Amino acid sequence: MAHALSRMLSRRMCQQWTPLQKTPGSTSRVLRQPAGRHAYATGPNPRPGQNPFKIWPFIAITLAGTGSYILMVRSRTDMAPPPPPPHEQIAAPKKDTPTFSPASVTVLFVLGGPGAGKGTQCANLVRDYHFTHLSAGDLLRAEQDREGSEFGSLIKEYIRDGKIVPMEVTVQLLENAMTATLEKTKGGRGKFLIDGFPRQMDQALKFEESVCPAKFVLFFDCPEQEMQRRLLDRGKTSGRSDDNAESIKKRFKTFVETSMPVVDYFDGQGRVVKVVATKSPEQVYKETREKLEARLGKNF
Ligand code: C5P
Ligand code: MG
């Protein structure tokens, strides 16, 4: 800044000291001046050795500008960086190993668009295979409604707009729920269906790195038209803030743009079990059981 200012000032000074040139078409100089005198000079001729141009004001401005610039830079470097937003503050420190070992804890991610029937099929699997069902959406809604939650209003806003809640919140809620369940079981063994998760790549990477690697993704594949019909039907009684036409549209967009890449990522690793979810709940469950047992055996 100080350089720019002094450059600007010196440029201006040069301009002021440029003598007038011949005008086009004229044969003589605009103003005839005595030798050594410029056309713009008005006062009496300077005495020899006296500079007619007052340079002190410019030096003063340059010094003042440089001084305030230095003060500004110093005050900036003294300032502490702003604290991270609250949801980032809850993030656990980076761990080398996940909290739970896949040798004792079985995790299946359950994915599919909104209204694909994830919740319905999870309830069937809990009944027949004694999984613990953890729905990321349900955990977020419970946290949103918990009195004194510092994330309540943040979650509310994200859910209404069909956006993905910052992953630190969701991963921590899931880890807490898993810990609470495993504390009650003998030997810390458990089987979890993590429903509606991971919906974004950062959730997937964070969870597998810090909580527990999943066996695979159970993916319920359903066309949008059918999912929309189901959601509007459910909206009549669900009381959910996002089961309305406007939110449904946003949720579909988020699903296609943000969640499908997660399915593709696991698919690329051969870790997706896909079930066609257009038929009746019973037919969908039959296919689910067959594919699950083909992958894990009957006694997993
Ligand atoms: O799965 P469910 O439809 O109940 O999710 C409701 C909302 O919760 C999502 O639209 C999204 O705003 C939020 N959510 C999230 N991350 C997840 C699961 C749900 O942000 N993994
Ligand atoms: Mg659900």
CSV table of C-alpha atoms and ligand atoms in Angstrom, one decimal:
chain,number,residue,atom,x,y,z
A,1,MET,CA,0.0,0.0,0.0
A,2,ALA,CA,2.8,2.4,0.9
A,3,HIS,CA,4.5,1.5,-2.4
A,4,ALA,CA,1.4,2.0,-4.4
A,5,LEU,CA,0.8,5.3,-2.7
A,6,SER,CA,4.3,6.6,-3.3
A,7,ARG,CA,4.1,5.2,-6.9
A,8,MET,CA,0.9,7.1,-7.5
A,9,LEU,CA,2.3,10.2,-6.0
A,10,SER,CA,5.5,10.1,-8.1
A,11,ARG,CA,3.3,9.5,-11.2
A,12,ARG,CA,1.3,12.6,-10.4
A,13,MET,CA,4.4,14.5,-9.8
A,14,CYS,CA,5.8,13.5,-13.2
A,15,GLN,CA,2.7,14.6,-14.9
A,16,GLN,CA,2.9,18.0,-13.2
A,17,TRP,CA,6.4,18.5,-14.4
A,18,THR,CA,5.8,17.6,-18.0
A,19,PRO,CA,6.0,20.8,-20.2
A,20,LEU,CA,3.2,21.5,-22.6
A,21,GLN,CA,3.7,20.2,-26.1
A,22,LYS,CA,2.9,21.7,-29.5
A,23,THR,CA,-0.9,21.6,-30.3
A,24,PRO,CA,-1.7,19.9,-33.7
A,25,GLY,CA,-2.1,22.4,-36.4
A,26,SER,CA,-0.4,25.2,-34.6
A,27,THR,CA,3.0,26.4,-35.6
A,28,SER,CA,4.0,27.9,-32.3
A,29,ARG,CA,4.0,26.8,-28.7
A,30,VAL,CA,0.8,27.4,-26.8
A,31,LEU,CA,2.4,29.8,-24.5
A,32,ARG,CA,5.7,31.4,-25.1
A,33,GLN,CA,7.7,31.3,-21.9
A,34,PRO,CA,11.0,32.7,-21.0
A,35,ALA,CA,13.6,30.0,-21.2
A,36,GLY,CA,13.5,27.6,-18.3
A,37,ARG,CA,10.0,28.5,-17.4
A,38,HIS,CA,6.9,26.2,-17.9
A,39,ALA,CA,3.5,27.3,-19.2
A,40,TYR,CA,1.7,26.4,-15.9
A,41,ALA,CA,4.0,28.4,-13.7
A,42,THR,CA,2.2,31.4,-12.3
A,43,GLY,CA,4.2,33.1,-9.6
A,44,PRO,CA,7.4,34.8,-9.9
A,45,ASN,CA,10.4,32.8,-11.2
A,46,PRO,CA,12.0,30.7,-8.4
A,47,ARG,CA,15.3,31.9,-7.2
A,48,PRO,CA,18.2,29.7,-8.3
A,49,GLY,CA,18.5,26.6,-6.1
A,50,GLN,CA,14.9,27.0,-4.8
A,51,ASN,CA,12.5,24.1,-5.7
A,52,PRO,CA,9.1,25.7,-6.7
A,53,PHE,CA,7.2,22.4,-6.0
A,54,LYS,CA,6.2,21.7,-2.4
A,55,ILE,CA,7.2,18.1,-1.7
A,56,TRP,CA,6.6,18.1,2.0
A,57,PRO,CA,2.8,17.4,1.9
A,58,PHE,CA,3.4,14.3,-0.2
A,59,ILE,CA,6.1,13.0,2.1
A,60,ALA,CA,3.8,13.6,5.1
A,61,ILE,CA,1.0,11.7,3.4
A,62,THR,CA,3.3,8.8,2.4
A,63,LEU,CA,4.6,8.5,6.0
A,64,ALA,CA,1.1,8.6,7.5
A,65,GLY,CA,-0.1,6.0,5.1
A,66,THR,CA,2.8,3.7,5.7
A,67,GLY,CA,2.4,4.1,9.5
A,68,SER,CA,-1.3,3.2,9.5
A,69,TYR,CA,-0.6,0.3,7.2
A,70,ILE,CA,2.0,-1.1,9.6
A,71,LEU,CA,-0.4,-0.6,12.6
A,72,MET,CA,-3.2,-2.4,10.7
A,73,VAL,CA,-1.0,-5.4,9.8
A,74,ARG,CA,0.2,-5.7,13.4
A,75,SER,CA,-3.3,-5.6,14.9
A,76,ARG,CA,-4.3,-8.3,12.4
A,77,THR,CA,-1.5,-10.7,13.3
A,78,ASP,CA,-2.2,-10.1,17.0
A,79,MET,CA,-5.8,-11.1,16.6
A,80,ALA,CA,-6.6,-14.8,17.4
A,81,PRO,CA,-8.3,-16.7,14.6
A,82,PRO,CA,-12.1,-16.9,14.9
A,83,PRO,CA,-13.3,-20.0,16.8
A,84,PRO,CA,-14.7,-22.8,14.5
A,85,PRO,CA,-18.6,-23.1,14.4
A,86,PRO,CA,-20.1,-25.2,17.3
A,87,HIS,CA,-20.7,-28.3,15.2
A,88,GLU,CA,-17.0,-28.4,14.3
A,89,GLN,CA,-16.0,-28.0,17.9
A,90,ILE,CA,-17.7,-31.3,18.9
A,91,ALA,CA,-15.7,-33.2,16.3
A,92,ALA,CA,-13.6,-35.8,18.1
A,93,PRO,CA,-9.8,-35.5,17.5
A,94,LYS,CA,-8.6,-37.5,14.5
A,95,LYS,CA,-8.1,-41.1,15.5
A,96,ASP,CA,-5.8,-43.7,14.1
A,97,THR,CA,-8.2,-46.5,14.7
A,98,PRO,CA,-12.0,-46.6,14.7
A,99,THR,CA,-13.8,-46.8,18.1
A,100,PHE,CA,-15.4,-50.2,17.2
A,101,SER,CA,-13.8,-53.1,15.5
A,102,PRO,CA,-15.7,-54.7,12.6
A,103,ALA,CA,-14.7,-58.1,14.2
A,104,SER,CA,-17.1,-57.5,17.0
A,105,VAL,CA,-19.5,-54.9,15.6
A,106,THR,CA,-21.4,-55.5,12.4
A,107,VAL,CA,-22.5,-52.3,10.6
A,108,LEU,CA,-24.7,-52.2,7.5
A,109,PHE,CA,-25.4,-48.8,6.0
A,110,VAL,CA,-29.0,-48.6,4.6
A,111,LEU,CA,-29.5,-46.2,1.7
A,112,GLY,CA,-32.1,-45.3,-0.8
A,113,GLY,CA,-34.0,-42.1,-1.8
A,114,PRO,CA,-36.5,-40.5,0.6
A,115,GLY,CA,-39.6,-42.7,0.6
A,116,ALA,CA,-37.7,-45.8,-0.8
A,117,GLY,CA,-38.9,-47.8,2.2
A,118,LYS,CA,-35.7,-48.0,4.3
A,119,GLY,CA,-37.5,-47.6,7.6
A,120,THR,CA,-40.1,-50.3,6.8
A,121,GLN,CA,-37.5,-52.8,5.8
A,122,CYS,CA,-35.2,-52.0,8.7
A,123,ALA,CA,-38.1,-52.8,11.1
A,124,ASN,CA,-38.5,-56.3,9.4
A,125,LEU,CA,-34.7,-56.9,9.8
A,126,VAL,CA,-34.7,-55.9,13.5
A,127,ARG,CA,-37.6,-58.4,14.1
A,128,ASP,CA,-35.9,-61.3,12.3
A,129,TYR,CA,-32.1,-60.7,12.8
A,130,HIS,CA,-32.0,-58.7,16.1
A,131,PHE,CA,-30.3,-55.7,14.6
A,132,THR,CA,-30.2,-52.4,16.4
A,133,HIS,CA,-31.8,-49.9,14.1
A,134,LEU,CA,-30.3,-46.4,14.1
A,135,SER,CA,-31.9,-43.9,11.8
A,136,ALA,CA,-29.7,-40.9,11.2
A,137,GLY,CA,-32.8,-38.8,10.4
A,138,ASP,CA,-34.6,-39.9,13.6
A,139,LEU,CA,-31.5,-39.2,15.7
A,140,LEU,CA,-31.3,-35.7,14.2
A,141,ARG,CA,-35.0,-35.0,14.8
A,142,ALA,CA,-34.6,-36.1,18.4
A,143,GLU,CA,-31.6,-33.8,18.9
A,144,GLN,CA,-33.5,-31.0,17.2
A,145,ASP,CA,-36.3,-31.4,19.8
A,146,ARG,CA,-34.0,-32.0,22.8
A,147,GLU,CA,-34.3,-29.1,25.2
A,148,GLY,CA,-31.1,-27.2,25.5
A,149,SER,CA,-29.5,-28.6,22.3
A,150,GLU,CA,-27.1,-26.1,20.8
A,151,PHE,CA,-27.7,-27.7,17.4
A,152,GLY,CA,-31.5,-27.7,17.5
A,153,SER,CA,-32.1,-24.7,15.2
A,154,LEU,CA,-29.3,-25.6,12.9
A,155,ILE,CA,-30.7,-29.1,12.4
A,156,LYS,CA,-34.2,-27.7,11.9
A,157,GLU,CA,-33.1,-25.4,9.1
A,158,TYR,CA,-31.2,-28.2,7.3
A,159,ILE,CA,-34.0,-30.7,7.5
A,160,ARG,CA,-36.6,-28.3,6.3
A,161,ASP,CA,-34.4,-27.4,3.3
A,162,GLY,CA,-33.6,-31.1,2.6
A,163,LYS,CA,-29.9,-30.3,3.1
A,164,ILE,CA,-27.3,-32.6,4.7
A,165,VAL,CA,-26.6,-31.6,8.3
A,166,PRO,CA,-22.8,-30.9,9.0
A,167,MET,CA,-21.4,-34.4,9.4
A,168,GLU,CA,-19.8,-33.8,12.8
A,169,VAL,CA,-23.2,-33.6,14.4
A,170,THR,CA,-24.6,-36.8,12.7
A,171,VAL,CA,-21.5,-38.9,13.2
A,172,GLN,CA,-21.3,-38.0,16.9
A,173,LEU,CA,-25.0,-38.8,17.4
A,174,LEU,CA,-24.5,-42.2,15.8
A,175,GLU,CA,-21.4,-43.0,17.8
A,176,ASN,CA,-23.1,-42.0,21.1
A,177,ALA,CA,-26.1,-44.2,20.2
A,178,MET,CA,-23.8,-47.1,19.4
A,179,THR,CA,-21.8,-46.7,22.6
A,180,ALA,CA,-25.0,-46.6,24.6
A,181,THR,CA,-26.3,-49.8,23.0
A,182,LEU,CA,-23.0,-51.7,23.3
A,183,GLU,CA,-22.6,-50.8,27.0
A,184,LYS,CA,-25.7,-52.9,27.6
A,185,THR,CA,-24.6,-55.9,25.6
A,186,LYS,CA,-22.3,-58.7,26.7
A,187,GLY,CA,-18.8,-58.6,25.3
A,188,GLY,CA,-19.5,-55.4,23.4
A,189,ARG,CA,-20.8,-57.3,20.4
A,190,GLY,CA,-23.5,-55.8,18.3
A,191,LYS,CA,-25.2,-55.5,14.9
A,192,PHE,CA,-26.4,-52.2,13.6
A,193,LEU,CA,-28.5,-51.0,10.7
A,194,ILE,CA,-27.5,-47.4,10.1
A,195,ASP,CA,-30.4,-46.1,8.2
A,196,GLY,CA,-30.2,-43.0,5.9
A,197,PHE,CA,-26.5,-42.8,6.4
A,198,PRO,CA,-24.0,-41.9,4.9
A,199,ARG,CA,-25.8,-39.4,2.7
A,200,GLN,CA,-22.6,-37.5,1.8
A,201,MET,CA,-19.0,-38.6,1.1
A,202,ASP,CA,-17.6,-36.8,4.1
A,203,GLN,CA,-20.0,-38.7,6.4
A,204,ALA,CA,-18.9,-42.0,4.9
A,205,LEU,CA,-15.2,-41.3,5.2
A,206,LYS,CA,-15.5,-39.9,8.7
A,207,PHE,CA,-17.6,-42.7,10.1
A,208,GLU,CA,-15.5,-45.5,8.7
A,209,GLU,CA,-12.3,-43.9,9.8
A,210,SER,CA,-13.4,-42.9,13.3
A,211,VAL,CA,-16.4,-45.1,14.3
A,212,CYS,CA,-16.5,-48.4,12.5
A,213,PRO,CA,-16.0,-49.7,9.0
A,214,ALA,CA,-19.3,-51.0,7.5
A,215,LYS,CA,-19.7,-54.5,6.0
A,216,PHE,CA,-21.7,-53.1,3.0
A,217,VAL,CA,-24.5,-50.8,1.9
A,218,LEU,CA,-28.0,-52.1,1.6
A,219,PHE,CA,-29.4,-50.0,-1.2
A,220,PHE,CA,-33.1,-49.7,-1.9
A,221,ASP,CA,-33.6,-48.6,-5.5
A,222,CYS,CA,-36.9,-46.9,-6.3
A,223,PRO,CA,-37.9,-44.4,-9.0
A,224,GLU,CA,-38.7,-40.8,-7.9
A,225,GLN,CA,-42.3,-40.9,-9.0
A,226,GLU,CA,-43.1,-43.8,-6.7
A,227,MET,CA,-41.1,-42.3,-3.8
A,228,GLN,CA,-43.0,-39.0,-4.3
A,229,ARG,CA,-46.4,-40.8,-4.2
A,230,ARG,CA,-45.4,-42.6,-0.9
A,231,LEU,CA,-44.0,-39.4,0.8
A,232,LEU,CA,-47.1,-37.3,0.0
A,233,ASP,CA,-49.2,-40.1,1.3
A,234,ARG,CA,-47.1,-40.4,4.5
A,235,GLY,CA,-47.2,-36.6,4.9
A,236,LYS,CA,-50.9,-36.8,5.6
A,237,THR,CA,-50.1,-38.3,9.0
A,238,SER,CA,-46.3,-38.1,9.7
A,239,GLY,CA,-46.2,-34.6,11.0
A,240,ARG,CA,-42.8,-34.2,9.4
A,241,SER,CA,-41.7,-30.7,8.4
A,242,ASP,CA,-40.2,-32.1,5.2
A,243,ASP,CA,-43.0,-34.4,3.9
A,244,ASN,CA,-44.4,-31.7,1.7
A,245,ALA,CA,-44.1,-31.1,-2.1
A,246,GLU,CA,-41.5,-28.3,-1.8
A,247,SER,CA,-39.2,-30.1,0.7
A,248,ILE,CA,-39.6,-33.4,-1.2
A,249,LYS,CA,-38.3,-31.7,-4.4
A,250,LYS,CA,-35.2,-30.4,-2.5
A,251,ARG,CA,-34.6,-33.8,-0.9
A,252,PHE,CA,-34.7,-35.6,-4.3
A,253,LYS,CA,-32.2,-33.1,-5.6
A,254,THR,CA,-29.9,-33.6,-2.6
A,255,PHE,CA,-30.2,-37.4,-3.0
A,256,VAL,CA,-29.3,-37.4,-6.7
A,257,GLU,CA,-26.4,-34.9,-6.4
A,258,THR,CA,-25.0,-35.7,-3.0
A,259,SER,CA,-26.0,-39.2,-1.9
A,260,MET,CA,-25.9,-41.2,-5.1
A,261,PRO,CA,-22.1,-40.5,-5.4
A,262,VAL,CA,-21.8,-42.3,-2.0
A,263,VAL,CA,-23.6,-45.4,-3.4
A,264,ASP,CA,-21.4,-45.3,-6.5
A,265,TYR,CA,-18.3,-45.0,-4.2
A,266,PHE,CA,-19.2,-48.2,-2.3
A,267,ASP,CA,-20.3,-49.9,-5.5
A,268,GLY,CA,-16.9,-49.3,-6.9
A,269,GLN,CA,-15.5,-51.3,-3.9
A,270,GLY,CA,-18.0,-54.1,-4.4
A,271,ARG,CA,-19.8,-53.1,-1.2
A,272,VAL,CA,-23.4,-52.5,-2.4
A,273,VAL,CA,-26.3,-55.0,-2.1
A,274,LYS,CA,-29.0,-53.6,-4.3
A,275,VAL,CA,-32.7,-54.4,-3.8
A,276,VAL,CA,-35.5,-53.3,-6.2
A,277,ALA,CA,-37.9,-51.3,-4.0
A,278,THR,CA,-40.8,-50.6,-6.2
A,279,LYS,CA,-42.9,-53.7,-5.3
A,280,SER,CA,-45.0,-54.3,-2.2
A,281,PRO,CA,-43.2,-54.2,1.2
A,282,GLU,CA,-43.5,-58.0,1.5
A,283,GLN,CA,-42.0,-58.6,-1.9
A,284,VAL,CA,-39.2,-56.1,-1.2
A,285,TYR,CA,-38.5,-57.8,2.1
A,286,LYS,CA,-38.3,-61.3,0.5
A,287,GLU,CA,-35.6,-60.0,-1.9
A,288,THR,CA,-33.8,-58.2,1.0
A,289,ARG,CA,-33.6,-61.4,3.1
A,290,GLU,CA,-32.3,-63.5,0.2
A,291,LYS,CA,-29.6,-61.0,-0.7
A,292,LEU,CA,-28.6,-60.4,2.9
A,293,GLU,CA,-28.2,-64.1,3.6
A,294,ALA,CA,-26.4,-64.7,0.3
A,295,ARG,CA,-23.8,-62.1,1.5
A,296,LEU,CA,-23.6,-62.8,5.3
A,297,GLY,CA,-24.8,-66.4,5.6
A,298,LYS,CA,-27.8,-67.4,7.8
A,299,ASN,CA,-26.0,-66.9,11.1
A,300,PHE,CA,-24.1,-63.7,11.1
B,1,C5P,O1,-33.6,-40.1,6.5
B,1,C5P,P1,-34.5,-39.1,6.7
B,1,C5P,O2,-35.4,-38.9,5.5
B,1,C5P,O3,-35.3,-39.2,8.0
B,1,C5P,O4,-33.7,-37.7,6.9
B,1,C5P,C1,-34.3,-36.5,7.1
B,1,C5P,C2,-33.4,-35.3,6.9
B,1,C5P,O5,-32.3,-35.4,7.9
B,1,C5P,C3,-32.6,-35.3,5.6
B,1,C5P,O6,-33.4,-34.7,4.6
B,1,C5P,C4,-31.4,-34.4,6.0
B,1,C5P,O7,-31.8,-33.1,6.1
B,1,C5P,C5,-31.1,-34.9,7.4
B,1,C5P,N1,-30.1,-36.0,7.3
B,1,C5P,C6,-28.8,-35.7,7.2
B,1,C5P,N2,-27.8,-36.7,7.1
B,1,C5P,C7,-28.2,-38.0,7.2
B,1,C5P,C8,-29.5,-38.3,7.3
B,1,C5P,C9,-30.5,-37.3,7.4
B,1,C5P,O8,-28.4,-34.5,7.1
B,1,C5P,N3,-27.2,-38.9,7.1
B,2,MG,MG,-36.5,-43.0,7.4
